[in-house]
Short mmCIF file of C-alpha atoms in Angstrom, two decimals:
data_model
loop_
_atom_site.label_atom_id
_atom_site.label_comp_id
_atom_site.label_asym_id
_atom_site.label_seq_id
_atom_site.Cartn_x
_atom_site.Cartn_y
_atom_site.Cartn_z
CA MET F 661 -0.08 -0.08 0.02
CA CYS F 662 0.60 3.22 -0.89
CA ASN F 663 1.80 5.55 2.32
CA GLN F 664 1.40 8.80 0.03
CA PRO F 665 -2.48 9.83 0.37
CA HIS F 666 -4.63 10.46 -3.03
CA THR F 667 -5.30 14.37 -2.26
CA PRO F 668 -9.13 14.36 -4.09
CA LYS F 669 -8.13 17.05 -7.44
CA SER F 670 -11.14 19.30 -7.31
CA PHE F 671 -13.89 20.87 -4.99
CA ALA F 672 -15.18 22.10 -7.69
CA SER F 673 -17.41 18.74 -8.60
CA LEU F 674 -17.35 15.72 -6.20
CA GLN F 675 -17.96 12.52 -8.68
CA PRO F 676 -19.31 9.63 -5.99
CA ASP F 677 -17.56 6.77 -6.92
CA GLY F 678 -14.41 8.53 -6.29
CA PHE F 679 -14.67 7.33 -2.51
CA ASP F 680 -14.04 3.81 -0.87
CA ALA F 681 -16.49 5.23 1.95
CA VAL F 682 -18.82 7.83 3.61
CA VAL F 683 -19.09 8.74 6.56
CA VAL F 684 -21.75 10.31 8.61
CA ALA F 685 -21.69 12.54 11.29
CA GLY F 686 -23.49 13.71 14.39
CA GLY F 687 -24.12 17.48 12.80
CA ASP F 688 -26.80 19.10 10.96
CA PHE F 689 -27.86 16.64 8.21
CA PRO F 690 -26.66 17.43 5.61
CA THR F 691 -29.93 19.27 2.94
CA HIS F 692 -27.48 20.54 -0.45
CA ALA F 693 -27.61 18.01 -3.28
CA VAL F 694 -23.53 17.33 -3.22
CA PRO F 695 -23.47 15.57 0.17
CA LEU F 696 -27.21 14.17 -0.02
CA THR F 697 -25.85 12.62 -3.34
CA LEU F 698 -22.71 11.12 -1.49
CA VAL F 699 -24.71 9.44 1.22
CA GLU F 700 -27.89 8.00 -1.77
CA GLN F 701 -24.29 6.68 -3.83
CA ALA F 702 -22.54 5.60 -1.16
CA ARG F 703 -20.14 2.63 -1.70
CA MET F 704 -20.37 2.16 1.99
CA LEU F 705 -22.17 4.16 3.82
CA VAL F 706 -21.32 4.75 8.16
CA ALA F 707 -22.44 6.51 10.76
CA CYS F 708 -21.39 7.79 14.02
CA ASP F 709 -23.54 6.87 16.56
CA SER F 710 -26.87 8.99 16.76
CA ALA F 711 -26.62 9.69 12.43
CA GLY F 712 -27.15 5.85 11.89
CA GLU F 713 -30.77 6.35 13.40
CA GLU F 714 -31.59 9.51 12.15
CA LEU F 715 -30.55 7.81 8.34
CA ILE F 716 -32.70 5.11 8.98
CA ARG F 717 -35.52 7.25 9.69
CA ARG F 718 -34.78 9.54 6.02
CA GLY F 719 -35.28 5.22 4.79
CA TYR F 720 -31.21 5.07 4.28
CA MET F 721 -29.98 2.14 4.95
CA PRO F 722 -26.21 2.24 6.90
CA THR F 723 -23.03 -0.31 5.88
CA ALA F 724 -22.23 0.24 9.76
CA ILE F 725 -23.67 2.31 12.99
CA ILE F 726 -20.22 3.56 14.73
CA GLY F 727 -19.91 4.19 18.65
CA ASP F 728 -20.69 4.27 22.11
CA CYS F 729 -24.51 3.62 21.26
CA ASP F 730 -25.20 5.20 24.59
CA SER F 731 -28.18 6.85 23.69
CA MET F 732 -29.80 4.89 21.10
CA SER F 733 -32.89 2.30 22.12
CA GLN F 734 -33.24 -1.35 23.11
CA GLU F 735 -35.57 -1.51 21.01
CA PHE F 736 -33.07 0.22 17.23
CA LEU F 737 -30.64 -1.75 19.34
CA THR F 738 -32.32 -4.79 18.88
CA ALA F 739 -33.61 -4.15 15.28
CA HIS F 740 -30.16 -3.07 14.14
CA CYS F 741 -27.76 -5.47 16.23
CA ASP F 742 -26.16 -6.93 12.79
CA ILE F 743 -24.74 -3.38 11.12
CA ILE F 744 -24.77 -1.71 14.97
CA TYR F 745 -20.70 -1.64 16.06
CA LYS F 746 -20.50 -0.90 19.85
CA VAL F 747 -16.95 1.20 19.97
CA GLU F 748 -16.48 2.19 23.61
CA GLU F 749 -12.94 3.70 24.09
CA GLN F 750 -12.69 7.06 25.09
CA ASP F 751 -8.58 8.39 23.47
CA TYR F 752 -11.41 9.31 19.89
CA ASN F 753 -14.30 10.48 19.12
CA ASP F 754 -17.21 8.33 16.97
CA LEU F 755 -15.61 9.73 13.87
CA THR F 756 -12.61 8.21 14.39
CA LYS F 757 -13.76 5.25 15.41
CA ALA F 758 -16.31 4.90 12.22
CA THR F 759 -13.14 6.06 9.93
CA ARG F 760 -10.91 3.37 11.63
CA PHE F 761 -13.42 0.68 10.65
CA CYS F 762 -13.58 2.04 7.05
CA VAL F 763 -9.48 1.66 6.81
CA GLU F 764 -10.44 -2.00 8.28
CA ARG F 765 -12.02 -2.60 5.73
CA GLY F 766 -9.67 -1.47 3.02
CA CYS F 767 -11.47 1.78 2.27
CA ARG F 768 -8.36 4.91 1.43
CA ARG F 769 -10.80 7.26 0.68
CA ILE F 770 -13.88 8.28 2.55
CA ALA F 771 -15.45 11.59 2.75
CA TYR F 772 -17.20 12.70 5.22
CA VAL F 773 -20.61 14.24 5.61
CA GLY F 774 -22.95 15.97 8.41
CA ALA F 775 -19.85 17.09 10.39
CA THR F 776 -20.78 20.11 11.17
CA GLY F 777 -23.41 22.07 12.87
CA LYS F 778 -25.09 21.83 16.22
CA ARG F 779 -21.73 22.42 18.65
CA GLU F 780 -19.35 24.61 16.84
CA ASP F 781 -16.64 23.28 18.92
CA HIS F 782 -17.46 19.40 17.47
CA THR F 783 -17.25 21.86 14.14
CA LEU F 784 -14.11 22.88 14.62
CA GLY F 785 -13.13 19.20 16.60
CA ASN F 786 -13.95 16.95 13.06
CA ILE F 787 -12.91 19.56 11.04
CA SER F 788 -8.95 19.56 12.26
CA LEU F 789 -9.29 15.46 12.04
CA LEU F 790 -9.06 15.65 8.30
CA ASP F 791 -5.95 16.19 8.74
CA PHE F 792 -4.77 14.06 11.27
CA TYR F 793 -6.50 11.26 9.04
CA ARG F 794 -4.92 12.32 6.15
CA ARG F 795 -1.17 12.03 7.55
CA GLU F 796 -1.57 9.25 10.09
CA MET F 797 -3.60 7.11 8.60
CA HIS F 798 -3.29 7.58 5.11
CA ILE F 799 -6.25 8.64 4.06
CA ALA F 800 -7.71 10.64 1.17
CA ALA F 801 -9.73 12.84 3.03
CA LEU F 802 -13.10 14.61 2.50
CA MET F 803 -15.34 16.81 4.10
CA ALA F 804 -18.81 18.32 2.37
CA THR F 805 -21.05 20.53 4.27
CA ASP F 806 -23.84 22.37 2.82
CA HIS F 807 -22.00 25.43 1.97
CA GLY F 808 -18.33 23.94 0.63
CA VAL F 809 -15.74 21.39 0.46
CA PHE F 810 -13.15 21.26 2.72
CA LEU F 811 -9.21 19.14 2.17
CA SER F 812 -6.35 18.55 4.04
CA ALA F 813 -3.12 18.51 1.23
CA SER F 814 0.49 19.12 1.70
CA GLY F 815 3.02 20.76 -0.75
CA THR F 816 1.60 21.80 -3.55
CA THR F 817 -2.00 20.70 -4.45
CA GLU F 818 -3.71 21.75 -7.61
CA LEU F 819 -7.05 21.62 -7.84
CA ALA F 820 -9.85 22.38 -10.10
CA THR F 821 -12.49 25.60 -9.70
CA PHE F 822 -14.10 28.43 -11.24
CA ALA F 823 -13.73 31.63 -11.51
CA GLY F 824 -15.22 33.66 -8.71
CA GLN F 825 -15.36 30.17 -6.21
CA GLN F 826 -15.17 31.33 -2.63
CA VAL F 827 -11.55 29.97 -1.62
CA SER F 828 -10.42 29.90 2.06
CA ILE F 829 -7.09 28.69 3.04
CA PHE F 830 -6.40 27.66 6.63
CA ASN F 831 -2.51 27.11 7.63
CA LEU F 832 -1.55 24.09 9.29
CA THR F 833 1.62 23.29 9.80
CA CYS F 834 3.41 25.82 7.15
CA SER F 835 5.80 28.10 7.51
CA HIS F 836 6.24 28.71 3.54
CA LEU F 837 3.20 28.99 1.34
CA GLU F 838 1.58 30.52 -1.43
CA GLY F 839 -0.46 30.08 -4.10
CA ASP F 840 -1.74 30.80 -8.44
CA GLY F 841 -5.06 30.97 -9.78
CA LEU F 842 -6.53 33.59 -6.38
CA ARG F 843 -6.96 36.91 -6.11
CA TRP F 844 -5.74 37.01 -3.61
CA GLN F 845 -1.28 35.82 -2.84
CA PRO F 846 -1.30 33.71 0.17
CA TYR F 847 1.45 33.42 2.68
CA ALA F 848 1.84 31.60 6.10
CA PHE F 849 -0.49 32.33 7.47
CA ALA F 850 -0.89 32.54 11.91
CA ALA F 851 -4.19 33.20 12.14
CA MET F 852 -7.54 31.21 10.73
CA TRP F 853 -8.90 34.30 9.83
CA GLN F 854 -5.83 35.36 7.16
CA GLY F 855 -6.98 32.94 4.82
CA THR F 856 -10.27 33.50 4.58
CA LEU F 857 -12.18 35.65 1.88
CA ASN F 858 -9.98 34.51 -1.64
CA GLU F 859 -11.38 33.66 -4.92
CA ALA F 860 -10.72 31.50 -7.20
CA THR F 861 -9.34 33.16 -10.91
CA GLY F 862 -10.13 30.46 -13.20
CA GLU F 863 -10.22 26.77 -13.45
CA SER F 864 -7.48 25.99 -11.28
CA ILE F 865 -5.54 27.57 -8.85
CA THR F 866 -2.27 25.11 -6.90
CA LEU F 867 -1.24 25.72 -3.37
CA ARG F 868 2.34 25.43 -2.53
CA GLY F 869 3.42 25.01 1.20
CA ASP F 870 6.20 23.18 2.89
CA GLY F 871 4.31 21.83 5.73
CA SER F 872 0.27 20.81 6.83
CA TYR F 873 -2.89 22.96 5.43
CA MET F 874 -6.50 22.68 4.67
CA VAL F 875 -8.93 24.49 1.76
CA TYR F 876 -12.22 25.07 1.48
CA GLY F 877 -14.08 26.13 -1.66
CA VAL F 878 -17.78 26.93 -2.14
CA TYR F 879 -19.99 25.43 -4.50
CA GLU F 880 -20.51 26.61 -7.57
CA MET B 500 -6.54 52.74 29.60
CA CYS B 501 -5.10 49.20 31.18
CA ASN B 502 -3.79 47.51 28.23
CA GLN B 503 -4.70 43.92 30.31
CA PRO B 504 -8.28 43.38 29.04
CA HIS B 505 -10.54 41.54 31.09
CA THR B 506 -11.39 38.11 30.19
CA PRO B 507 -15.43 37.03 31.36
CA LYS B 508 -15.12 35.07 34.58
CA SER B 509 -18.84 32.92 33.55
CA PHE B 510 -19.85 31.11 30.87
CA ALA B 511 -22.23 29.39 32.29
CA SER B 512 -24.32 32.96 32.98
CA LEU B 513 -24.20 35.75 30.79
CA GLN B 514 -24.93 39.12 31.95
CA PRO B 515 -26.19 41.55 29.50
CA ASP B 516 -25.35 44.12 30.88
CA GLY B 517 -21.59 42.73 31.79
CA PHE B 518 -21.34 44.28 27.47
CA ASP B 519 -20.48 47.40 26.31
CA ALA B 520 -21.29 46.50 22.65
CA VAL B 521 -23.55 43.33 20.82
CA VAL B 522 -22.09 42.75 17.03
CA VAL B 523 -24.45 41.05 14.92
CA ALA B 524 -22.80 38.84 12.07
CA GLY B 525 -23.73 37.65 8.93
CA GLY B 526 -23.93 33.68 10.13
CA ASP B 527 -26.75 31.89 11.02
CA PHE B 528 -29.20 34.16 13.58
CA PRO B 529 -29.50 33.42 16.71
CA THR B 530 -32.67 31.52 18.11
CA HIS B 531 -31.14 30.27 21.25
CA ALA B 532 -32.04 32.30 24.11
CA VAL B 533 -28.45 33.40 25.39
CA PRO B 534 -27.40 34.70 22.42
CA LEU B 535 -31.05 36.73 21.90
CA THR B 536 -30.83 38.32 24.70
CA LEU B 537 -27.92 39.75 24.45
CA VAL B 538 -29.21 41.52 21.56
CA GLU B 539 -32.94 42.56 23.24
CA GLN B 540 -30.88 43.97 25.33
CA ALA B 541 -27.53 44.98 23.87
CA ARG B 542 -26.70 49.05 24.49
CA MET B 543 -24.84 49.88 21.60
CA LEU B 544 -26.62 47.44 19.21
CA VAL B 545 -23.81 47.06 15.77
CA ALA B 546 -24.59 44.93 12.83
CA CYS B 547 -21.92 43.68 9.61
CA ASP B 548 -23.62 44.16 6.62
CA SER B 549 -26.94 42.25 5.64
CA ALA B 550 -27.16 41.89 8.85
CA GLY B 551 -28.08 44.97 9.60
CA GLU B 552 -30.95 43.75 7.27
CA GLU B 553 -32.18 41.12 8.63
CA LEU B 554 -32.26 42.98 12.58
CA ILE B 555 -34.40 45.32 10.82
CA ARG B 556 -36.17 42.90 9.10
CA ARG B 557 -36.64 41.19 12.60
CA GLY B 558 -38.52 44.31 14.09
CA TYR B 559 -34.51 45.00 15.99
CA MET B 560 -33.23 48.47 15.65
CA PRO B 561 -29.20 48.44 15.38
CA THR B 562 -27.28 51.95 16.59
CA ALA B 563 -24.46 50.76 13.54
CA ILE B 564 -24.55 48.78 10.25
CA ILE B 565 -21.36 48.11 9.25
CA GLY B 566 -19.91 46.57 5.64
CA ASP B 567 -19.00 47.55 1.76
CA CYS B 568 -22.81 47.18 1.60
CA ASP B 569 -22.93 45.73 -1.76
CA SER B 570 -26.10 43.77 -0.71
CA MET B 571 -28.20 45.76 -0.08
CA SER B 572 -31.20 47.48 -1.76
CA GLN B 573 -30.32 51.62 -2.59
CA GLU B 574 -34.29 51.55 -0.62
CA PHE B 575 -32.67 50.21 2.25
CA LEU B 576 -29.42 52.41 1.52
CA THR B 577 -31.76 56.28 1.13
CA ALA B 578 -34.05 54.74 4.69
CA HIS B 579 -31.32 53.55 7.00
CA CYS B 580 -28.81 55.79 5.42
CA ASP B 581 -27.92 57.41 9.72
CA ILE B 582 -26.97 54.44 10.48
CA ILE B 583 -25.27 53.04 7.65
CA TYR B 584 -21.48 53.48 8.00
CA LYS B 585 -19.77 51.95 4.62
CA VAL B 586 -16.29 50.93 4.87
CA GLU B 587 -14.42 49.03 2.06
CA GLU B 588 -10.88 47.95 2.03
CA GLN B 589 -10.19 44.53 2.18
CA ASP B 590 -7.86 43.63 4.58
CA TYR B 591 -10.53 43.16 7.70
CA ASN B 592 -14.14 41.18 7.38
CA ASP B 593 -16.67 43.26 8.48
CA LEU B 594 -16.46 41.63 11.46
CA THR B 595 -13.75 43.48 12.57
CA LYS B 596 -14.78 46.97 10.64
CA ALA B 597 -17.33 46.69 12.48
CA THR B 598 -15.11 45.29 16.40
CA ARG B 599 -13.20 48.76 15.35
CA PHE B 600 -16.34 50.83 15.10
CA CYS B 601 -17.22 49.64 18.60
CA VAL B 602 -13.70 50.86 20.37
CA GLU B 603 -13.33 53.96 18.55
CA ARG B 604 -16.30 55.42 20.43
CA GLY B 605 -14.49 53.46 23.33
CA CYS B 606 -16.32 49.94 23.93
CA ARG B 607 -14.33 47.07 25.70
CA ARG B 608 -16.28 44.28 26.36
CA ILE B 609 -18.27 42.77 23.68
CA ALA B 610 -19.71 40.16 22.84
CA TYR B 611 -20.65 38.73 18.79
CA VAL B 612 -24.17 36.68 18.22
CA GLY B 613 -24.43 35.22 14.17
CA ALA B 614 -21.11 34.91 13.86
CA THR B 615 -21.13 31.02 13.66
CA GLY B 616 -23.01 28.75 10.82
CA LYS B 617 -23.95 29.31 6.63
CA ARG B 618 -20.48 28.99 5.79
CA GLU B 619 -18.45 26.98 7.17
CA ASP B 620 -14.75 29.01 6.69
CA HIS B 621 -16.64 32.22 8.14
CA THR B 622 -17.33 30.12 11.26
CA LEU B 623 -13.79 29.03 11.62
CA GLY B 624 -12.69 32.74 10.02
CA ASN B 625 -14.73 34.59 13.09
CA ILE B 626 -14.25 32.32 15.85
CA SER B 627 -10.32 32.97 15.42
CA LEU B 628 -10.35 36.42 15.15
CA LEU B 629 -11.66 36.16 18.60
CA ASP B 630 -7.68 36.22 19.79
CA PHE B 631 -6.74 38.61 17.76
CA TYR B 632 -9.66 41.33 19.63
CA ARG B 633 -7.92 39.88 22.57
CA ARG B 634 -4.57 40.30 22.24
CA GLU B 635 -4.26 43.08 18.98
CA MET B 636 -7.04 45.16 20.40
CA HIS B 637 -7.54 44.32 23.75
CA ILE B 638 -11.18 43.72 24.09
CA ALA B 639 -12.33 40.79 26.09
CA ALA B 640 -14.04 39.52 23.34
CA LEU B 641 -17.17 36.49 24.22
CA MET B 642 -18.84 35.27 21.09
CA ALA B 643 -22.32 33.52 22.01
CA THR B 644 -23.95 30.73 19.65
CA ASP B 645 -27.51 28.44 20.04
CA HIS B 646 -24.94 26.13 21.66
CA GLY B 647 -21.95 27.42 23.95
CA VAL B 648 -19.93 30.10 24.42
CA PHE B 649 -16.40 30.87 23.13
CA LEU B 650 -13.80 32.93 25.01
CA SER B 651 -10.43 33.99 24.41
CA ALA B 652 -8.03 33.55 27.12
CA SER B 653 -4.60 33.41 27.76
CA GLY B 654 -1.92 32.70 30.89
CA THR B 655 -4.66 31.86 34.33
CA THR B 656 -8.47 31.42 33.50
CA GLU B 657 -11.08 30.75 35.52
CA LEU B 658 -14.57 30.32 34.97
CA ALA B 659 -18.04 29.23 36.39
CA THR B 660 -19.30 26.13 35.07
CA PHE B 661 -21.76 23.56 35.76
CA ALA B 662 -20.69 19.69 37.24
CA GLY B 663 -21.32 18.19 33.66
CA GLN B 664 -21.32 21.17 31.53
CA GLN B 665 -19.46 19.87 27.80
CA VAL B 666 -16.12 21.83 27.90
CA SER B 667 -13.62 22.33 24.89
CA ILE B 668 -10.12 23.84 24.99
CA PHE B 669 -8.57 24.86 21.96
CA ASN B 670 -5.05 25.74 21.78
CA LEU B 671 -3.24 28.53 20.12
CA THR B 672 -0.01 29.09 21.53
CA CYS B 673 0.20 27.85 24.38
CA SER B 674 3.73 24.55 25.30
CA HIS B 675 2.04 24.24 28.42
CA LEU B 676 -1.45 23.80 29.85
CA GLU B 677 -2.75 22.31 32.28
CA GLY B 678 -6.32 23.28 34.39
CA ASP B 679 -8.86 21.86 37.33
CA GLY B 680 -11.79 21.10 37.29
CA LEU B 681 -12.50 19.01 34.06
CA ARG B 682 -12.93 15.02 33.40
CA TRP B 683 -10.09 14.87 31.20
CA GLN B 684 -6.09 16.77 31.94
CA PRO B 685 -5.83 19.61 29.01
CA TYR B 686 -2.09 19.57 27.68
CA ALA B 687 -1.28 21.67 25.17
CA PHE B 688 -2.89 20.05 22.33
CA ALA B 689 -1.26 20.31 18.94
CA ALA B 690 -4.61 19.63 16.87
CA MET B 691 -8.44 21.44 17.57
CA TRP B 692 -9.48 17.74 17.85
CA GLN B 693 -7.88 17.17 21.08
CA GLY B 694 -9.46 19.88 23.52
CA THR B 695 -12.52 18.84 22.72
CA LEU B 696 -14.91 16.39 24.43
CA ASN B 697 -14.20 17.57 28.13
CA GLU B 698 -16.48 18.23 30.73
CA ALA B 699 -16.33 20.84 33.85
CA THR B 700 -16.02 18.78 37.42
CA GLY B 701 -18.36 21.26 39.05
CA GLU B 702 -19.14 25.11 39.69
CA SER B 703 -15.74 25.84 38.40
CA ILE B 704 -12.85 25.41 36.09
CA THR B 705 -8.99 26.53 35.85
CA LEU B 706 -6.56 26.88 32.93
CA ARG B 707 -3.22 27.96 33.27
CA GLY B 708 -0.99 28.15 30.05
CA ASP B 709 1.96 30.14 28.82
CA GLY B 710 0.04 30.88 25.78
CA SER B 711 -3.21 31.82 23.91
CA TYR B 712 -5.88 29.57 24.15
CA MET B 713 -9.64 29.19 23.49
CA VAL B 714 -12.15 27.73 25.33
CA TYR B 715 -16.15 26.54 24.35
CA GLY B 716 -18.14 25.91 26.85
CA VAL B 717 -21.74 24.36 26.37
CA TYR B 718 -25.35 26.37 27.71
CA GLU B 719 -27.35 24.59 30.71
#
């Protein structure tokens, strides 16, 4: 297995067949067509804890529901015992437990949905986990929200865009960061707010950093 | 003027009279009683751009509306020209323009609402600005969302809590960080997800760091 994860090359258009698994977290359930299509066409659909109940209530059938299952009724647990995997350890949250489940089954290209909304500390934590998954678990991780897409990347990254696409860059460990195809030249931002409010000027952007960073782009 | 900003001492109960100004950003309009009460009882109510239209539509009367005003209709601009302050520079976003407006009028204790929801890159940027406002503009900044409160802090911080309160700590520049009154001992977390999912065990927590950090606590 190659330890260099594939980085998705575009957030202008997301192909559901580009992912081995879709993980649904317990934030706001998606309403935008992009994350909904990912859920509907997932090869493997893995739910974090209570998101499993939400999926089933909405008529989807998850491949697996992972979590500590504390909030599930006995009736639900019994009815869906064949797909429920109870994981009680405290070091990692449900998103990471679900990710590990996917990795153990050979998945390397994982899309995350429902990972924002509700508690903002969970939103921050879930977004930052994309970098952890890329670096430590060699996963090509992409998060599709109701507004846009987060990618974790390092080194040089070229992404397909559309002219005028709103883009934000969040530096994590770069001491040097630059790019092409953006309205404002990125640099090794010291704070998250400094990389926001940028914009693609054409059909691609290229970022070159000497460390890790995250890129966010809004939908067309 | 003292350059050491006062840090709000509690996120268990927020007193609207504890703030000189309330800034309403253009994210999701608040629905929870805590941010709504802050809006209703604000001494000075400052809206970021389109949030001004939202406030007026909902029957509130902002003291000022700050922004580039690009999205406002000519009719709205004419009707409310006495409270609209057009600021077109590109280096800072609307939240910072509104903050600067407040600071120029002597405000040092500022609560932010409507600063999360909608685009997640704006959410990340707005949350990170609290630290900038504390360090660079000497503001005691607090963000009240529909789920909890973000505080920016440094050094030693004691906060009133309630037993079982879900708390997350986001390290920014600490190389040493520890605390009391928490279920899990904080440390100088290298990633945002590492400080999430903590919990207050009693009526207060104390954090001791050698740099800046953010604290988030959910409402009771």
